[in-house]
Coordinates of C-alpha atoms in Angstrom, one line a residue:
M1 CA 0.0 0.0 0.0
A2 CA 3.0 2.3 0.4
E3 CA 3.9 2.2 -3.3
P4 CA 0.8 4.0 -4.6
T5 CA 1.3 6.7 -2.1
I6 CA 4.8 7.3 -3.3
R7 CA 3.5 7.5 -7.0
R8 CA 0.8 10.1 -6.1
K9 CA 3.3 12.3 -4.4
T10 CA 5.7 12.2 -7.4
S11 CA 2.9 13.0 -9.9
W12 CA 1.8 16.0 -7.8
K13 CA 5.3 17.5 -7.8
A14 CA 5.5 17.0 -11.6
I15 CA 2.2 18.7 -12.1
C16 CA 3.2 21.6 -9.9
A17 CA 6.5 22.0 -11.9
V18 CA 4.6 22.5 -15.2
P19 CA 3.7 26.2 -14.8
A20 CA 7.2 27.0 -13.9
L21 CA 8.5 25.2 -17.0
I22 CA 6.1 27.1 -19.2
A23 CA 7.2 30.4 -17.7
V24 CA 10.8 29.5 -18.4
L25 CA 10.1 28.5 -22.0
A26 CA 8.1 31.7 -22.6
T27 CA 11.0 33.8 -21.2
T28 CA 13.5 32.0 -23.4
S29 CA 11.3 32.4 -26.5
H30 CA 11.0 36.2 -25.8
F31 CA 14.8 36.4 -25.4
V32 CA 15.5 34.5 -28.7
K33 CA 13.0 36.7 -30.5
S34 CA 14.6 39.9 -29.2
Y35 CA 18.0 38.6 -30.1
R36 CA 17.0 37.8 -33.6
E37 CA 15.3 41.2 -34.0
A38 CA 18.3 43.0 -32.8
H39 CA 20.6 41.2 -35.3
R40 CA 18.1 41.7 -38.1
T41 CA 18.3 45.5 -37.3
E42 CA 22.1 45.4 -37.2
A43 CA 22.2 43.7 -40.7
V44 CA 20.0 46.5 -42.1
R45 CA 21.9 49.4 -40.5
G46 CA 25.3 48.0 -40.9
G47 CA 26.1 48.4 -37.2
P48 CA 25.1 47.1 -33.7
S49 CA 21.7 47.9 -32.3
V50 CA 20.9 48.6 -28.7
A51 CA 17.4 47.8 -27.3
L52 CA 15.8 50.7 -25.6
G53 CA 16.1 50.7 -21.9
S54 CA 19.3 48.6 -22.0
V55 CA 22.7 49.8 -21.0
P56 CA 25.5 48.2 -23.0
P57 CA 28.9 47.6 -21.4
Q58 CA 31.1 50.6 -22.2
E59 CA 34.2 48.5 -22.8
E60 CA 32.4 46.6 -25.6
L61 CA 30.3 49.2 -27.5
G62 CA 31.9 52.4 -26.6
T63 CA 30.0 55.7 -27.0
P64 CA 27.0 55.2 -29.3
T65 CA 27.1 57.3 -32.5
H66 CA 24.2 59.4 -33.9
A67 CA 23.5 56.7 -36.5
E68 CA 23.3 54.0 -33.8
L69 CA 20.7 55.9 -31.8
D70 CA 18.9 57.4 -34.8
V71 CA 19.4 60.9 -33.4
K72 CA 20.0 63.8 -35.8
P73 CA 23.2 65.8 -35.0
S74 CA 22.8 69.3 -33.6
P75 CA 24.5 72.2 -35.4
A76 CA 27.3 72.2 -32.9
D77 CA 28.0 68.5 -33.7
R78 CA 28.3 69.0 -37.4
P79 CA 31.8 68.8 -39.0
L80 CA 33.6 72.0 -40.0
P81 CA 32.3 73.5 -43.3
Y82 CA 35.8 73.3 -44.9
R83 CA 39.1 71.5 -45.1
T84 CA 42.5 72.8 -46.3
A85 CA 45.6 71.4 -47.9
E86 CA 48.9 73.3 -48.5
A87 CA 52.3 72.7 -50.1
R88 CA 55.3 74.8 -51.2
I89 CA 56.3 74.9 -54.8
P90 CA 59.4 72.7 -55.1
N91 CA 62.6 73.8 -56.8
R92 CA 62.5 73.3 -60.5
S93 CA 58.7 73.0 -60.4
T94 CA 55.7 75.2 -61.0
A95 CA 52.5 76.4 -59.3
S96 CA 50.5 74.4 -61.8
R97 CA 52.2 71.1 -60.9
T98 CA 51.8 71.9 -57.2
L99 CA 48.0 72.5 -57.7
Q100 CA 47.7 69.2 -59.4
G101 CA 49.5 67.6 -56.5
L102 CA 46.8 69.1 -54.2
G103 CA 44.1 67.3 -56.3
L104 CA 43.2 69.6 -59.2
S105 CA 42.9 68.2 -62.6
A106 CA 44.9 69.6 -65.5
K107 CA 41.7 71.2 -66.9
D108 CA 40.9 72.9 -63.5
V109 CA 44.5 74.1 -63.3
A110 CA 44.2 75.6 -66.7
L111 CA 41.1 77.5 -65.6
V112 CA 42.8 78.8 -62.5
S113 CA 45.9 79.8 -64.5
E114 CA 43.8 81.8 -67.0
A115 CA 41.9 83.6 -64.2
S116 CA 45.1 84.6 -62.5
K117 CA 46.7 86.4 -65.5
P118 CA 45.1 89.8 -65.0
V119 CA 46.4 90.0 -61.5
K120 CA 49.5 87.8 -61.3
D121 CA 50.3 85.0 -63.7
I122 CA 50.9 81.8 -61.6
A123 CA 53.3 80.6 -64.3
R124 CA 55.7 83.2 -63.1
I125 CA 55.5 82.5 -59.4
A126 CA 58.8 81.4 -57.9
A127 CA 59.7 78.1 -56.1
G128 CA 59.2 78.1 -52.4
T129 CA 55.8 79.9 -52.6
L130 CA 53.2 78.5 -50.2
V131 CA 50.0 77.3 -51.9
T132 CA 46.9 76.7 -49.9
A133 CA 43.6 75.1 -51.2
T134 CA 40.4 75.3 -49.3
W135 CA 37.4 73.0 -49.8
Q136 CA 33.8 73.8 -48.7
A137 CA 33.2 70.3 -47.4
E138 CA 34.9 66.9 -47.4
G139 CA 33.1 65.6 -50.4
D140 CA 33.9 68.5 -52.7
L141 CA 36.0 67.7 -55.8
L142 CA 37.2 71.3 -56.4
P143 CA 38.4 73.8 -53.8
R144 CA 36.4 76.9 -53.3
M145 CA 39.5 79.0 -52.8
I146 CA 43.2 78.9 -53.6
E147 CA 45.8 81.2 -52.0
L148 CA 49.4 81.7 -53.1
R149 CA 51.5 83.7 -50.5
L150 CA 53.8 85.9 -52.7
S151 CA 55.4 87.6 -49.7
E152 CA 54.8 88.3 -46.1
T153 CA 52.2 91.0 -47.0
K154 CA 50.8 89.9 -50.4
I155 CA 48.6 86.9 -51.2
L156 CA 47.2 86.0 -54.6
V157 CA 43.6 84.8 -54.0
L158 CA 41.6 82.7 -56.5
E159 CA 38.0 82.1 -55.7
R160 CA 35.5 79.9 -57.5
D161 CA 32.2 81.8 -57.9
A162 CA 29.3 80.5 -55.8
A163 CA 27.0 79.5 -58.8
S164 CA 29.7 77.3 -60.4
A165 CA 30.7 75.9 -57.0
D166 CA 27.1 74.8 -56.3
A167 CA 26.8 73.3 -59.7
G168 CA 29.7 71.0 -59.0
A169 CA 33.0 70.1 -60.6
G170 CA 31.3 68.7 -63.7
N171 CA 30.1 72.1 -64.8
K172 CA 32.1 73.2 -67.8
S173 CA 31.4 76.9 -67.1
E174 CA 33.5 76.8 -63.9
A175 CA 34.5 80.5 -63.3
W176 CA 37.3 81.7 -61.1
R177 CA 38.2 85.3 -60.1
A178 CA 41.6 86.5 -59.0
S179 CA 42.5 89.3 -56.5
M180 CA 45.5 90.5 -54.6
K181 CA 45.1 90.5 -50.8
E182 CA 47.2 93.0 -48.9
E183 CA 47.9 92.0 -45.3
V184 CA 47.6 94.7 -42.7
V185 CA 51.1 95.6 -41.4
V186 CA 51.4 97.0 -37.9
R187 CA 54.5 99.0 -37.0
R188 CA 56.0 99.1 -33.6
A189 CA 59.2 100.8 -32.4
A190 CA 61.8 98.4 -31.1
S191 CA 64.8 99.7 -29.2
Y192 CA 68.3 98.1 -29.1
A193 CA 71.8 99.1 -27.9
G194 CA 75.1 97.4 -28.2
V195 CA 78.9 97.6 -27.6
V196 CA 81.5 96.4 -30.1
N197 CA 83.5 93.7 -28.3
T198 CA 84.6 91.8 -31.4
N199 CA 83.0 93.3 -34.4
L200 CA 79.9 95.3 -35.3
W201 CA 77.8 92.4 -36.5
A202 CA 78.5 90.4 -33.3
S203 CA 77.4 93.3 -31.2
A204 CA 74.0 93.2 -32.9
T205 CA 73.6 89.5 -32.1
A206 CA 74.7 90.1 -28.5
A207 CA 72.1 92.8 -28.3
G208 CA 69.3 90.5 -29.5
M209 CA 68.9 92.4 -32.7
D210 CA 68.7 91.0 -36.3
P211 CA 72.2 91.8 -37.7
T212 CA 70.6 93.0 -40.9
V213 CA 69.6 96.2 -39.1
I214 CA 73.3 96.9 -38.8
S215 CA 73.4 97.4 -42.6
K216 CA 70.8 100.1 -42.2
L217 CA 72.9 101.7 -39.5
T218 CA 76.1 101.7 -41.6
E219 CA 74.1 103.3 -44.5
I220 CA 73.0 106.1 -42.3
F221 CA 76.5 107.0 -41.0
A222 CA 78.3 106.0 -44.2
W223 CA 79.3 109.6 -44.7
Q224 CA 80.7 110.0 -41.2
I225 CA 82.4 106.7 -40.5
D226 CA 84.2 104.3 -42.8
F227 CA 83.0 101.0 -41.3
N228 CA 85.7 99.1 -43.2
R229 CA 88.5 100.6 -41.1
E230 CA 87.2 103.0 -38.4
V231 CA 85.3 100.6 -36.2
H232 CA 87.1 100.1 -32.9
L233 CA 86.6 98.0 -29.8
D234 CA 84.3 99.6 -27.2
D235 CA 82.5 101.6 -29.9
R236 CA 78.9 101.7 -28.9
W237 CA 75.6 102.3 -30.6
R238 CA 71.9 102.6 -29.8
L239 CA 68.8 102.9 -32.1
T240 CA 65.1 102.7 -32.4
V241 CA 63.8 100.9 -35.5
E242 CA 60.4 100.0 -37.0
Q243 CA 59.5 96.4 -36.4
L244 CA 56.8 95.0 -38.7
F245 CA 54.0 92.6 -37.7
V246 CA 51.3 90.8 -39.7
N247 CA 48.6 89.0 -37.7
G248 CA 50.7 89.4 -34.6
R249 CA 53.7 87.7 -36.2
A250 CA 57.0 89.6 -36.7
I251 CA 58.0 89.7 -40.3
G252 CA 61.0 92.0 -40.3
F253 CA 62.2 95.6 -39.9
G254 CA 61.4 98.9 -41.5
E255 CA 63.4 102.1 -41.3
I256 CA 65.5 103.3 -38.4
I257 CA 63.7 106.1 -36.6
A258 CA 66.7 107.5 -34.7
A259 CA 70.2 106.2 -34.0
E260 CA 73.5 107.2 -32.3
Y261 CA 77.0 105.8 -32.8
E262 CA 79.9 106.7 -30.6
N263 CA 83.1 106.1 -32.5
V264 CA 86.3 106.5 -30.4
G265 CA 84.5 109.1 -28.2
I266 CA 82.9 111.0 -31.1
L267 CA 79.1 110.9 -31.0
H268 CA 77.2 110.8 -34.3
S269 CA 73.4 111.2 -34.1
A270 CA 70.7 110.7 -36.8
I271 CA 67.0 111.4 -36.8
R272 CA 64.7 110.4 -39.6
Y273 CA 62.5 113.3 -40.9
N274 CA 60.0 113.6 -43.7
L275 CA 60.5 116.8 -45.6
E276 CA 57.4 118.7 -46.8
A277 CA 58.8 118.7 -50.3
G278 CA 58.8 115.0 -50.2
G279 CA 61.2 112.2 -49.2
E280 CA 62.7 111.1 -45.9
Q281 CA 66.2 111.9 -44.9
Y282 CA 68.4 111.6 -41.8
F283 CA 69.6 114.8 -40.1
Q284 CA 71.7 115.6 -37.1
P285 CA 70.0 117.2 -34.0
D286 CA 70.9 120.6 -35.2
G287 CA 69.2 120.1 -38.6
T288 CA 72.3 119.5 -40.7
S289 CA 72.1 116.6 -43.2
L290 CA 74.2 113.5 -42.6
R291 CA 74.5 113.1 -46.4
R292 CA 77.7 114.2 -48.1
M293 CA 78.6 114.5 -51.7
F294 CA 80.3 111.1 -51.6
L295 CA 80.3 107.9 -49.6
R296 CA 83.4 107.2 -47.5
S297 CA 83.8 103.7 -49.1
P298 CA 82.8 101.9 -52.3
L299 CA 82.3 98.6 -50.3
A300 CA 79.7 98.1 -47.5
F301 CA 82.2 95.8 -45.7
G302 CA 85.8 95.1 -46.5
R303 CA 89.3 95.7 -45.3
I304 CA 91.9 98.2 -46.5
T305 CA 94.9 96.2 -47.6
S306 CA 96.9 99.1 -49.0
G307 CA 96.4 102.8 -48.6
F308 CA 97.2 105.9 -50.6
T309 CA 101.0 106.5 -50.6
A310 CA 103.7 108.2 -52.6
A311 CA 105.9 105.1 -52.5
R312 CA 104.9 101.4 -52.4
F313 CA 106.7 98.3 -53.4
H314 CA 104.6 96.6 -56.1
P315 CA 104.2 92.9 -55.3
I316 CA 104.1 91.8 -58.9
L317 CA 106.3 94.4 -60.8
K318 CA 108.8 94.3 -57.9
V319 CA 109.4 98.1 -58.1
T320 CA 108.7 101.0 -55.8
R321 CA 106.3 103.5 -57.1
P322 CA 103.3 105.6 -56.0
H323 CA 100.1 103.9 -55.0
N324 CA 97.5 106.5 -56.1
G325 CA 94.5 104.9 -54.6
T326 CA 93.1 102.6 -51.9
D327 CA 92.9 98.8 -52.1
Y328 CA 90.0 97.0 -50.4
G329 CA 90.4 93.3 -49.9
A330 CA 87.1 91.4 -50.2
S331 CA 85.7 88.1 -51.3
P332 CA 85.2 87.6 -55.1
G333 CA 81.7 88.8 -56.1
T334 CA 81.4 91.4 -53.3
P335 CA 79.2 94.3 -54.7
I336 CA 81.0 97.5 -55.5
M337 CA 79.0 100.8 -55.1
A338 CA 79.4 104.1 -56.9
V339 CA 80.5 106.6 -54.2
G340 CA 78.5 109.3 -55.8
G341 CA 76.1 110.1 -58.6
G342 CA 77.5 110.7 -62.1
T343 CA 78.0 109.4 -65.6
V344 CA 80.0 106.3 -66.6
T345 CA 82.8 107.4 -69.0
F346 CA 84.5 104.0 -69.3
A347 CA 83.5 100.4 -68.6
G348 CA 85.6 97.5 -69.8
P349 CA 89.0 95.8 -69.7
R350 CA 92.1 98.1 -69.5
G351 CA 95.4 96.2 -69.4
P352 CA 97.0 96.0 -65.9
S353 CA 93.9 97.6 -64.4
G354 CA 91.7 94.6 -65.5
N355 CA 88.0 95.3 -65.7
M356 CA 87.5 99.0 -64.8
V357 CA 84.8 101.6 -64.5
N358 CA 85.3 105.3 -64.5
I359 CA 82.6 107.7 -63.3
R360 CA 82.6 111.5 -63.8
H361 CA 80.6 113.1 -61.0
N362 CA 80.9 116.7 -62.1
S363 CA 83.5 119.0 -63.5
V364 CA 85.7 118.6 -60.5
Y365 CA 85.5 115.0 -59.3
E366 CA 86.0 111.6 -60.9
T367 CA 86.4 108.0 -59.5
N368 CA 88.0 104.8 -60.9
Y369 CA 87.2 101.2 -59.9
K370 CA 89.7 98.5 -61.0
H371 CA 90.3 94.7 -61.0
M372 CA 86.6 94.0 -61.1
Q373 CA 85.3 90.5 -61.7
S374 CA 82.3 91.7 -63.7
F375 CA 80.1 94.7 -64.3
A376 CA 76.5 95.2 -63.0
A377 CA 73.7 95.1 -65.5
G378 CA 73.2 98.4 -67.3
V379 CA 76.6 99.8 -66.5
R380 CA 78.0 101.1 -69.8
V381 CA 79.6 104.2 -71.2
G382 CA 77.1 107.0 -71.0
S383 CA 74.8 105.4 -68.4
A384 CA 73.9 107.5 -65.4
V385 CA 74.5 106.0 -61.9
E386 CA 73.3 107.1 -58.4
M387 CA 75.2 107.2 -55.2
G388 CA 75.2 103.7 -53.6
Q389 CA 74.3 102.0 -56.9
V390 CA 76.0 98.7 -57.5
I391 CA 78.2 99.0 -60.6
G392 CA 80.2 95.8 -60.4
Y393 CA 81.8 93.0 -58.3
V394 CA 85.1 92.5 -56.7
G395 CA 87.5 90.3 -58.7
Q396 CA 91.2 89.7 -59.6
T397 CA 91.5 90.8 -63.2
G398 CA 94.6 92.5 -64.5
L399 CA 97.8 92.7 -62.3
A400 CA 96.4 91.6 -59.0
T401 CA 97.8 89.1 -56.4
G402 CA 94.3 88.4 -55.0
P403 CA 90.7 89.5 -55.1
H404 CA 90.4 93.2 -54.3
L405 CA 89.2 96.6 -55.5
H406 CA 91.6 99.3 -56.4
F407 CA 89.7 102.6 -55.9
E408 CA 91.0 106.0 -57.1
F409 CA 89.7 109.5 -56.5
H410 CA 90.5 112.4 -58.8
E411 CA 90.0 116.1 -58.0
N412 CA 90.6 118.5 -60.9
G413 CA 92.5 115.7 -62.7
Q414 CA 94.8 115.0 -59.7
Y415 CA 95.0 111.9 -57.6
V416 CA 93.8 112.6 -54.0
D417 CA 93.4 110.5 -50.9
S418 CA 89.7 109.8 -50.6
Q419 CA 90.2 109.0 -46.9
G420 CA 91.4 112.5 -46.1
I421 CA 88.7 114.6 -47.8
N422 CA 85.9 116.2 -45.8
F423 CA 83.2 116.7 -48.3
P424 CA 80.4 119.3 -47.8
A425 CA 77.0 118.2 -46.6
A426 CA 73.7 118.2 -48.4
D427 CA 71.1 120.8 -47.7
P428 CA 69.9 121.1 -44.1
V429 CA 66.3 121.1 -42.8
P430 CA 64.6 124.1 -44.4
A431 CA 64.2 127.1 -42.1
E432 CA 60.4 127.0 -42.3
E433 CA 60.5 123.4 -41.0
A434 CA 63.0 123.9 -38.2
A435 CA 60.5 124.0 -35.4
S436 CA 58.7 120.9 -36.6
F437 CA 62.0 119.1 -37.0
R438 CA 63.1 120.0 -33.4
E439 CA 59.8 118.5 -32.0
V440 CA 60.3 115.3 -34.0
A441 CA 64.0 115.1 -33.0
R442 CA 63.2 115.6 -29.3
A443 CA 60.6 112.8 -29.3
A444 CA 62.7 110.4 -31.3
L445 CA 65.9 110.9 -29.2
S446 CA 63.9 110.5 -26.0
E447 CA 62.8 107.0 -27.1
L448 CA 66.4 105.7 -27.6
P449 CA 67.5 103.1 -25.0
T450 CA 70.1 103.9 -22.4
W451 CA 73.7 103.3 -23.1
A452 CA 74.6 100.0 -21.8
K453 CA 76.4 96.7 -22.4
P454 CA 74.5 94.5 -25.0
L455 CA 70.9 95.3 -24.3
M456 CA 67.8 93.3 -25.3
M457 CA 64.9 95.1 -26.8
T458 CA 63.4 97.3 -24.1
K459 CA 59.8 98.0 -25.3
Q460 CA 57.5 98.3 -28.3
I461 CA 55.3 101.3 -29.1
D462 CA 52.5 101.3 -31.7
L463 CA 53.8 103.9 -34.1
D464 CA 50.4 104.3 -35.8
Q465 CA 49.1 105.5 -32.4
E466 CA 52.1 107.7 -31.6
P467 CA 53.2 109.2 -34.9
K468 CA 55.3 111.7 -33.2
I469 CA 58.0 109.0 -32.7
S470 CA 58.3 108.4 -36.5
A471 CA 59.1 110.9 -39.1
K472 CA 56.8 113.9 -39.3

């Protein structure tokens, strides 16, 4: 009798387990259905799908994208409306090839080239020029704009007109327009001071100044100091110069506003002033001009190897005879300047003198330049030259033991020592402008830095806001 009792108990447990089993099967079916639906959606969308209300593991799915969540991006989430690419024109290449390298077809480059001609023919743009192309969006085949930076301040801009741009690259009526963009240049006054401990150029570097500004300084005082032979240790200088900026970036230097150079205890001062009659010149504080009739030297930099003398042993002829000029030793190819304005009366080879140029300045003065390597373009008999104009280059032609310039100065047909002549100055500041000049000079000199050992730039002043510092 015990056996039936056991069977009834087992059947009752099985019957009670049926609802639980049905519930499990229903849950499993729902899970499988959801899984299949999710993967069907993934196949259609090309990506994983996330059921609403679920939180996927971050390490597996990452941050869901707009496409995954079917949410339209807000304007702030959209990509930038343009992209750019740039390249410099390589050596022995052209702007056209560079544009093709940036993605333009030969046909498109031809259209751009034709459009540029009225402003600046891109076929004539030099190697090293930076070329920038800008597209409206990632999918565009043609850029909307092309820029070629011709200099620090000039940019050739080529723009595709809006109608053609919207029509797409396949439109045969693609039109481009060219223009020249001038960058805004901001001028500031930069002050420097230095002391000659080794040489003039090194003093500029020690003062934190671009050494090229020294060339401007030597040009200003070229009539007072022969920088080839009269620079001494412990000479000191100070100046204020225009520093130029474009978009906050320094691009170089303009003119010197005021400068002083103390040479073996003798102070030379210069103030830039714009005359009412036109043109800027440098004057001393008393209004006298720094310009003289002639430069002190025909070379910007060089060394005197032999001076003017009545008796010198000639190193080639081995005889003692007068040396009626000044020899300047310099590297071959060094530019030679006319010391004054005049007319070329001879230019060519002349026996022991080698390649030579003669210049008649007026009825009194004449200069000769000998042993030249070559002549500057345009220098021929009858041509007019200006003071400081390059007329040729240092060489070793004729009777010469090394590259140098033999320079002769003639006064009324007689040889004279150019180093010993004190030539008269040019016209001073006109009397009617004397008061104005004194105000300009006072302001300019007050902005010079203090005399000191090599001094870094002290300050910058917006010249456009304080014009009293610059020329009138």
